[in-house]
PDB file of C-alpha atoms in Angstrom:
ATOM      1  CA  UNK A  17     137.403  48.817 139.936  1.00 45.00           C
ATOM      2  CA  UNK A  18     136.038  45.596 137.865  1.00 45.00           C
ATOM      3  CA  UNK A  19     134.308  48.446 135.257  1.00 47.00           C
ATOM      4  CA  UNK A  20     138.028  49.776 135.096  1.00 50.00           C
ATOM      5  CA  UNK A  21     139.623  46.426 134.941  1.00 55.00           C
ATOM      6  CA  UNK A  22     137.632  45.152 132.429  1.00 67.00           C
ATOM      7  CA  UNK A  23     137.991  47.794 129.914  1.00 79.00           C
ATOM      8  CA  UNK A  24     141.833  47.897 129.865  1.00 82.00           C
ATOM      9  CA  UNK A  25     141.960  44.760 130.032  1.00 92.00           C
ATOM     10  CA  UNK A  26     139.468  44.595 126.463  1.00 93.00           C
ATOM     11  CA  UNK A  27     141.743  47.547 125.530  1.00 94.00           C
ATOM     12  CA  UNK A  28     144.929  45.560 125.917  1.00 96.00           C
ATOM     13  CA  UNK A  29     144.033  42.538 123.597  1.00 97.00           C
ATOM     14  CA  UNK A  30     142.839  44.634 121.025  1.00 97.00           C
ATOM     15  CA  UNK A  31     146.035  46.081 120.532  1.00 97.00           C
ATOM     16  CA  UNK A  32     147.564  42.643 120.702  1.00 98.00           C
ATOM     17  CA  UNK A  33     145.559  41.332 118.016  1.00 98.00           C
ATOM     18  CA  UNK A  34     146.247  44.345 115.614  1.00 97.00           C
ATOM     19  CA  UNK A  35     150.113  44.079 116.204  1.00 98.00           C
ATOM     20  CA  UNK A  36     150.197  40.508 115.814  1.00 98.00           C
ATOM     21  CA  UNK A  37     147.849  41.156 112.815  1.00 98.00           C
ATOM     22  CA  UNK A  38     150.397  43.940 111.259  1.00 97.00           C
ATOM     23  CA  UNK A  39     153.295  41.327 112.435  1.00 97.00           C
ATOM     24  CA  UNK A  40     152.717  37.857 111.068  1.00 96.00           C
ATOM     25  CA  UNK A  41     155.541  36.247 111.691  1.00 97.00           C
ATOM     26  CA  UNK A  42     155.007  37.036 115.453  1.00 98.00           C
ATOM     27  CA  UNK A  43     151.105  35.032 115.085  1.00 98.00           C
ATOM     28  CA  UNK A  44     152.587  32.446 113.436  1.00 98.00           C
ATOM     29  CA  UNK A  45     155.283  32.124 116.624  1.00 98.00           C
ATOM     30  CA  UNK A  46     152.904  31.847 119.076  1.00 98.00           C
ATOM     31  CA  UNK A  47     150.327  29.697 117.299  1.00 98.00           C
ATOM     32  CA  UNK A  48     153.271  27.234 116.741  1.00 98.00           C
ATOM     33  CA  UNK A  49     153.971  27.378 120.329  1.00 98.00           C
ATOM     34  CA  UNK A  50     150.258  26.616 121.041  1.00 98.00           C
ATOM     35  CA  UNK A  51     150.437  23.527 119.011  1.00 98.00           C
ATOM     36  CA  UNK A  52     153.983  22.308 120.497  1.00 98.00           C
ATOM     37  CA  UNK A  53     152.111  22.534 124.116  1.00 98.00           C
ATOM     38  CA  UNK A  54     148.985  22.150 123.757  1.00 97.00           C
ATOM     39  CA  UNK A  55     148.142  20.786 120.347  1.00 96.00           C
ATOM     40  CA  UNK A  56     144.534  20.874 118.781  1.00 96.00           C
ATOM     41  CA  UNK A  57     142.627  17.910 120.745  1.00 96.00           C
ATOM     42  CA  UNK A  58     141.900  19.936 123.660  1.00 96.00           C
ATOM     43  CA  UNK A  59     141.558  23.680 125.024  1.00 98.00           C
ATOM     44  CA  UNK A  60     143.397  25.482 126.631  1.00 98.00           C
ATOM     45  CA  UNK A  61     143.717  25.591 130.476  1.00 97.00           C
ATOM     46  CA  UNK A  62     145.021  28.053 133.261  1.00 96.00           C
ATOM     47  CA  UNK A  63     147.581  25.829 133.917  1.00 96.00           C
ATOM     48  CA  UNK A  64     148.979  25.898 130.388  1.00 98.00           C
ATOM     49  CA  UNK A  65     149.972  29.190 130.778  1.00 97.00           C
ATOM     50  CA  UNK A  66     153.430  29.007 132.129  1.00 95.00           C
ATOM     51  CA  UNK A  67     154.341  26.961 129.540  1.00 97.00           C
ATOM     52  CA  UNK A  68     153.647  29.677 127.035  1.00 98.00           C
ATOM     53  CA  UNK A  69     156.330  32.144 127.660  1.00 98.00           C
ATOM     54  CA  UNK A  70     155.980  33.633 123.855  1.00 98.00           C
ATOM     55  CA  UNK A  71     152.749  34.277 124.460  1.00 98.00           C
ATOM     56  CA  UNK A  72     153.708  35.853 127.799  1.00 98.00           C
ATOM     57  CA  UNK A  73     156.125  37.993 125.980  1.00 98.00           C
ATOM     58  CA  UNK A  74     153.569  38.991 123.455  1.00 98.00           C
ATOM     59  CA  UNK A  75     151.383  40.104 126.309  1.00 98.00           C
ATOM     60  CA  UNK A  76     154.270  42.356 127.916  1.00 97.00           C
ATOM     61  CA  UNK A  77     155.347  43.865 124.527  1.00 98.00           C
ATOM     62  CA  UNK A  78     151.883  45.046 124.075  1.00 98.00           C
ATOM     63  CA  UNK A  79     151.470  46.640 127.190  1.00 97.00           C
ATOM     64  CA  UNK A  80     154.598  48.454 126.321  1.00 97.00           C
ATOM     65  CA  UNK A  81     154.012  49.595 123.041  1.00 97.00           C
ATOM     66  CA  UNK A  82     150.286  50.195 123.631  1.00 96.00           C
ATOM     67  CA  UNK A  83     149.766  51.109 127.828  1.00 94.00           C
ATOM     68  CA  UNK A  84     145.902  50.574 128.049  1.00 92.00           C
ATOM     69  CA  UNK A  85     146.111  54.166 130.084  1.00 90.00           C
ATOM     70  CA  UNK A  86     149.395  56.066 128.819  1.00 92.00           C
ATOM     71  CA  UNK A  87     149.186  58.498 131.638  1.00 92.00           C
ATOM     72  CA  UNK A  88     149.221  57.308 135.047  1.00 89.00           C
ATOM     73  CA  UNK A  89     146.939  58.328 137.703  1.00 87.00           C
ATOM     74  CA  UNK A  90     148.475  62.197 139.552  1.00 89.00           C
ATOM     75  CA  UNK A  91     150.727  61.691 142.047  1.00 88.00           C
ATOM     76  CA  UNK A  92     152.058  64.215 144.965  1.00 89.00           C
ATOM     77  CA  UNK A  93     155.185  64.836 145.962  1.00 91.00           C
ATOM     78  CA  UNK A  94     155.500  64.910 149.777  1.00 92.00           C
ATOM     79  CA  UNK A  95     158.657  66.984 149.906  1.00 94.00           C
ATOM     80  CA  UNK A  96     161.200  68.890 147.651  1.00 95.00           C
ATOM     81  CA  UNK A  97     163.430  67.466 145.652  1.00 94.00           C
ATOM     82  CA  UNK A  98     165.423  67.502 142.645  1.00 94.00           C
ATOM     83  CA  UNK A  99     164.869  64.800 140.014  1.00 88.00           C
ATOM     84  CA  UNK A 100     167.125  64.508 136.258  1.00 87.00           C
ATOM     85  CA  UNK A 101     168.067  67.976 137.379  1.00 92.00           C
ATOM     86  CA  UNK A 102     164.947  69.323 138.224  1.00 92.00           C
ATOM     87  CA  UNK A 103     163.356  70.663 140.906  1.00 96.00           C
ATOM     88  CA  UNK A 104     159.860  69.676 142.141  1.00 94.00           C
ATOM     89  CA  UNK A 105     158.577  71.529 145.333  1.00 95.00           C
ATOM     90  CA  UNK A 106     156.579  70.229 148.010  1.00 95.00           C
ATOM     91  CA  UNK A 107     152.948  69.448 147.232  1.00 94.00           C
ATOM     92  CA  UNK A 108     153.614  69.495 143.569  1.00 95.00           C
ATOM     93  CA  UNK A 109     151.176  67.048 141.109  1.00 94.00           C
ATOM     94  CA  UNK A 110     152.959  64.587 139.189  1.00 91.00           C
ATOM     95  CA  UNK A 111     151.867  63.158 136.532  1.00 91.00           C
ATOM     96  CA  UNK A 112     154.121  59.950 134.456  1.00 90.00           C
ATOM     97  CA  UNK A 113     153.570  59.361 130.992  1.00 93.00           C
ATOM     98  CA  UNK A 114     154.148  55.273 130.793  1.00 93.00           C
ATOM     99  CA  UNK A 115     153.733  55.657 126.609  1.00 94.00           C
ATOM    100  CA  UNK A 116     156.982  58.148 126.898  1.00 95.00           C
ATOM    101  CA  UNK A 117     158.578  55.829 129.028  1.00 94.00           C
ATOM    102  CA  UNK A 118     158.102  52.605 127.386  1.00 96.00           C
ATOM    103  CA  UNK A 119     159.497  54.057 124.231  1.00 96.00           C
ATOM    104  CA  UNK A 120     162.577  55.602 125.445  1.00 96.00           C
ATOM    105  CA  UNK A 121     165.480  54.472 122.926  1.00 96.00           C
ATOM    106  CA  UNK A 122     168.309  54.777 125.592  1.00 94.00           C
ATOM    107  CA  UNK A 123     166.248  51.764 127.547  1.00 95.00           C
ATOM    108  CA  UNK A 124     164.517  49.921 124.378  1.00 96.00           C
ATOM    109  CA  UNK A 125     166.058  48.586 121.495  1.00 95.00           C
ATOM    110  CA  UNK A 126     163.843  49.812 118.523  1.00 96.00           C
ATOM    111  CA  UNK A 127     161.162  50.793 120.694  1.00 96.00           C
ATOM    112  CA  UNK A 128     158.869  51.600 117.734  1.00 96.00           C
ATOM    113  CA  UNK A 129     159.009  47.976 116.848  1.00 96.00           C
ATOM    114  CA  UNK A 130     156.669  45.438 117.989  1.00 98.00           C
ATOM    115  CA  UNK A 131     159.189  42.738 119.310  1.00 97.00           C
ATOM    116  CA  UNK A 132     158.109  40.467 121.799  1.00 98.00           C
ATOM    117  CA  UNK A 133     161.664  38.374 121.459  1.00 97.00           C
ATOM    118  CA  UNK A 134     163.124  41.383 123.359  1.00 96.00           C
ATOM    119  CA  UNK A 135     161.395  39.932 126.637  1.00 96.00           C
ATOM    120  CA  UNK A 136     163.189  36.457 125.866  1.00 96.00           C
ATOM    121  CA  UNK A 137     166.371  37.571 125.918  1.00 92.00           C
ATOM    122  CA  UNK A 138     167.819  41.075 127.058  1.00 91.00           C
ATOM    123  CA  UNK A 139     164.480  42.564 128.899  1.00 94.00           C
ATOM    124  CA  UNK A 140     164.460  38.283 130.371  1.00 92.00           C
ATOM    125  CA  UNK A 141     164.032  39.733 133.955  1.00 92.00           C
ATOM    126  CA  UNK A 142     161.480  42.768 133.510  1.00 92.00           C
ATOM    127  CA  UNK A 143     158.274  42.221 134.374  1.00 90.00           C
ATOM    128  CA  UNK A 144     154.960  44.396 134.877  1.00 89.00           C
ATOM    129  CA  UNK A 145     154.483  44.200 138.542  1.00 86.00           C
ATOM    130  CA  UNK A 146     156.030  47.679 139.309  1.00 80.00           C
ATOM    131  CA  UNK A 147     159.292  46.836 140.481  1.00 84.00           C
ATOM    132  CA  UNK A 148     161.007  47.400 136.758  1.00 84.00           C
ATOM    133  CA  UNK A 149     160.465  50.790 136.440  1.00 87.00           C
ATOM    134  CA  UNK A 150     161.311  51.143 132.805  1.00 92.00           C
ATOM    135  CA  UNK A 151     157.804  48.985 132.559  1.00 94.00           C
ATOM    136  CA  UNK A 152     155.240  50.358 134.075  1.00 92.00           C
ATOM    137  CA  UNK A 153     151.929  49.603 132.410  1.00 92.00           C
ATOM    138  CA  UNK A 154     149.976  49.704 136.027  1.00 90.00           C
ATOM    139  CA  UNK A 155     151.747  51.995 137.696  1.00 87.00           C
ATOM    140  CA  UNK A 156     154.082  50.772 140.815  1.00 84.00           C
ATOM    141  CA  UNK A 157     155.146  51.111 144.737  1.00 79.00           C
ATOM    142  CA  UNK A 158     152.437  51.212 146.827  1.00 79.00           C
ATOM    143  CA  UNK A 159     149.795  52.780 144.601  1.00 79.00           C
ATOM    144  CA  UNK A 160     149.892  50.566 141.709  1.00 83.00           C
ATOM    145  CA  UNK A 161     147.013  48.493 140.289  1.00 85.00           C
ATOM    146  CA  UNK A 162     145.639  46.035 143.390  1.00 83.00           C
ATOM    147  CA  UNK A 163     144.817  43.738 140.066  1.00 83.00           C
ATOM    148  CA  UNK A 164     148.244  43.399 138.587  1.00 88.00           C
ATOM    149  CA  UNK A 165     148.477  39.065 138.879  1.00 89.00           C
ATOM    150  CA  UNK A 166     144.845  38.946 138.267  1.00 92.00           C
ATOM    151  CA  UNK A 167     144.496  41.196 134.990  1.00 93.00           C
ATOM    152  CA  UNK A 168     148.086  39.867 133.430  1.00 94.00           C
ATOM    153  CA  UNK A 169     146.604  36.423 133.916  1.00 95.00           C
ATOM    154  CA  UNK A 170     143.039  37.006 132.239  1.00 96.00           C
ATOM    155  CA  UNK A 171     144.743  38.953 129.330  1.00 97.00           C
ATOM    156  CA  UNK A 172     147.059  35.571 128.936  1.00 97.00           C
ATOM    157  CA  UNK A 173     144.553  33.406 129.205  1.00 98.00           C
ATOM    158  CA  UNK A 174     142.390  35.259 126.837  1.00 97.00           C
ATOM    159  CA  UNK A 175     144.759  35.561 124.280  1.00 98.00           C
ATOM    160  CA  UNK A 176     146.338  32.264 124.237  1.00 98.00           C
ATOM    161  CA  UNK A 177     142.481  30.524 123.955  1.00 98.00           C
ATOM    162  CA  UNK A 178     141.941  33.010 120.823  1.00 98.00           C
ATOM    163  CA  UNK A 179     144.905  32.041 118.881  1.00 98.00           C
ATOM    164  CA  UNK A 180     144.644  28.265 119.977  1.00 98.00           C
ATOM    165  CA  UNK A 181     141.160  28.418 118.658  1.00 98.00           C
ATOM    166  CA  UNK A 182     140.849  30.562 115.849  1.00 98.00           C
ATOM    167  CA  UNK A 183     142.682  32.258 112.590  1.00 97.00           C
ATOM    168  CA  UNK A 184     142.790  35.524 111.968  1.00 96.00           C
ATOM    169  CA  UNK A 185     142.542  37.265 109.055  1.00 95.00           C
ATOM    170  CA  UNK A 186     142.539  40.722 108.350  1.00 93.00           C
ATOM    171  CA  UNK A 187     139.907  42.247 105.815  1.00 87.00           C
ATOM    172  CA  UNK A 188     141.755  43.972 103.703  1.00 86.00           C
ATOM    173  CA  UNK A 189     145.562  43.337 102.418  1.00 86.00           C
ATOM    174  CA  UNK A 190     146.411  46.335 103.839  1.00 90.00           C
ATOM    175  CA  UNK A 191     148.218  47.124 107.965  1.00 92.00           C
ATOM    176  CA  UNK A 192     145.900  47.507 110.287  1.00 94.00           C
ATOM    177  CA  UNK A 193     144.921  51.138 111.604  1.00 93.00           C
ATOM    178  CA  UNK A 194     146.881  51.555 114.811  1.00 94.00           C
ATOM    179  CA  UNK A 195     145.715  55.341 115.323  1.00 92.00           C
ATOM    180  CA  UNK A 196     144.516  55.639 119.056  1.00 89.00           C
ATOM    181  CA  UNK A 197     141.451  57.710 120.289  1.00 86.00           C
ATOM    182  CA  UNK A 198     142.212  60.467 122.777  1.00 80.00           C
ATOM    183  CA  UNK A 199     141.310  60.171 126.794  1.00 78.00           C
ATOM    184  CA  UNK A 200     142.615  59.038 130.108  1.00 79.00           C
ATOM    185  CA  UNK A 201     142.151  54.735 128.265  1.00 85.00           C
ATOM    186  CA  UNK A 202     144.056  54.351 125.018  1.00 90.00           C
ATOM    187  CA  UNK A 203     141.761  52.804 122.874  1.00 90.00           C
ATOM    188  CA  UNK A 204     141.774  52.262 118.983  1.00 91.00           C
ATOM    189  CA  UNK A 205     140.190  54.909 117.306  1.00 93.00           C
ATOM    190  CA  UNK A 206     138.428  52.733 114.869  1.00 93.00           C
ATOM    191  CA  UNK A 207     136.965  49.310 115.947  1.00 93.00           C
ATOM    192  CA  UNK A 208     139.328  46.145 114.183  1.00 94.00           C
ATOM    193  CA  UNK A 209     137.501  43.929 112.157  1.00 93.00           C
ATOM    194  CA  UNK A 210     138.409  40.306 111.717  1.00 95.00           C
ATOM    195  CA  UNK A 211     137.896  37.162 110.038  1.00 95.00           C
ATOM    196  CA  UNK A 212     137.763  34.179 111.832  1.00 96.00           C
ATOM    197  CA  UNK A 213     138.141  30.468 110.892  1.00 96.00           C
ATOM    198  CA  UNK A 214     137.941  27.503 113.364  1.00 97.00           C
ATOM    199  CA  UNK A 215     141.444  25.887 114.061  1.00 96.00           C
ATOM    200  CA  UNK A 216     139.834  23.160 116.119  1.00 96.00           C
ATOM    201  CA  UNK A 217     137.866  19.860 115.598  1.00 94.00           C
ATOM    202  CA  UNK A 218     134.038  21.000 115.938  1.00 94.00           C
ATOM    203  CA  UNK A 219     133.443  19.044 119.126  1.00 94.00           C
ATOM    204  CA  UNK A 220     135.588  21.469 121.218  1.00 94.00           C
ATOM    205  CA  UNK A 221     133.546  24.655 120.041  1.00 91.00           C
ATOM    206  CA  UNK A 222     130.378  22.776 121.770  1.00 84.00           C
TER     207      UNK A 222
END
């Protein structure tokens, strides 16, 4: 379970930095909200986090746009039943694709787009802990991920001390690569390579 956790979680903030990366406006956003809160004498703490609700939002839009496993693990039906209009017998494996899910249009406002605003304002309420099932990034009910708080709180964390800390540049003046490898985790298919410049004084790096 930690081998698991650990590599979506890596999985997830990859993605994050290449869409924020390929969206600069969205960086900018958050590093201004980093400032606001936090500002640059100190680093930043767990108990910053709730503060940061862009950078929450930037955490929930990536797990949309890019699920760290698109295809959650095979479920069983128990009985028959009849679901969108069709049926699904008894004992049948079932199998939900969260990447279909998370870009259906007639849920998602320009799902293709990478907007974190949407979870300010109309998606306010939705949340990844399986009860929102139009968001579903670790599954939900009774078999969902047992390290839901946990991992959404690392991956927060994480980010939020990364941006607070550094700049990010891209190599070259060109969007990043967002082409994903195939298997059961939905990693990049090439690694990202950054620049990065100390936003800090020196002393905090120590």
């Amino acid at each position: 379970m930690m081998l698991g956790g650990s590599d979506t979680t890596t999985v997830t903030l990859t993605w994050a930095l290449c869409l924020l990366l390929n969206n600069q406006h969205t960086l900018r956003r958050a590093q201004e909200e980093l400032d606001k809160h936090i500002g640059r004498e100190r680093l930043v703490k767990e108990s910053d986090i709730d503060k940061l609700v862009y950078i929450k939002a930037i955490i929930k839009e990536t797990l949309r746009i890019q699920p760290s496993a698109p295809l959650l693990p095979p479920r069983e039906s128990v009985e028959d039943c009849t679901v969108a209009g069709y049926h699904i017998p008894a004992s049948t494996r079932l199998i939900l694709n969260v990447w279909k899910l998370h870009r259906d249009p007639r849920v998602w406002d320009d799902p293709l787009e990478f907007r974190p605003e949407r979870f300010l304002v109309k998606h306010k309420e939705v949340d990844v802990q399986g009860k929102h099932y139009e968001l579903l990034p670790f599954g939900g009910g009774r078999r969902s991920c047992p390290g839901i708080s946990f991992a959404v709180r690392v991956m927060e964390l994480a980010l939020a001390s990364f941006l607070h800390e550094f700049e990010i540049e891209k190599f070259l003046d060109e969007a990043i690569d967002m082409t994903g490898s195939f298997g059961s985790t939905n990693m990049k298919a090439t690694p990202l390579e950054v620049f990065l410049k100390p936003r800090l004084s020196p002393d905090l790096y120590v």
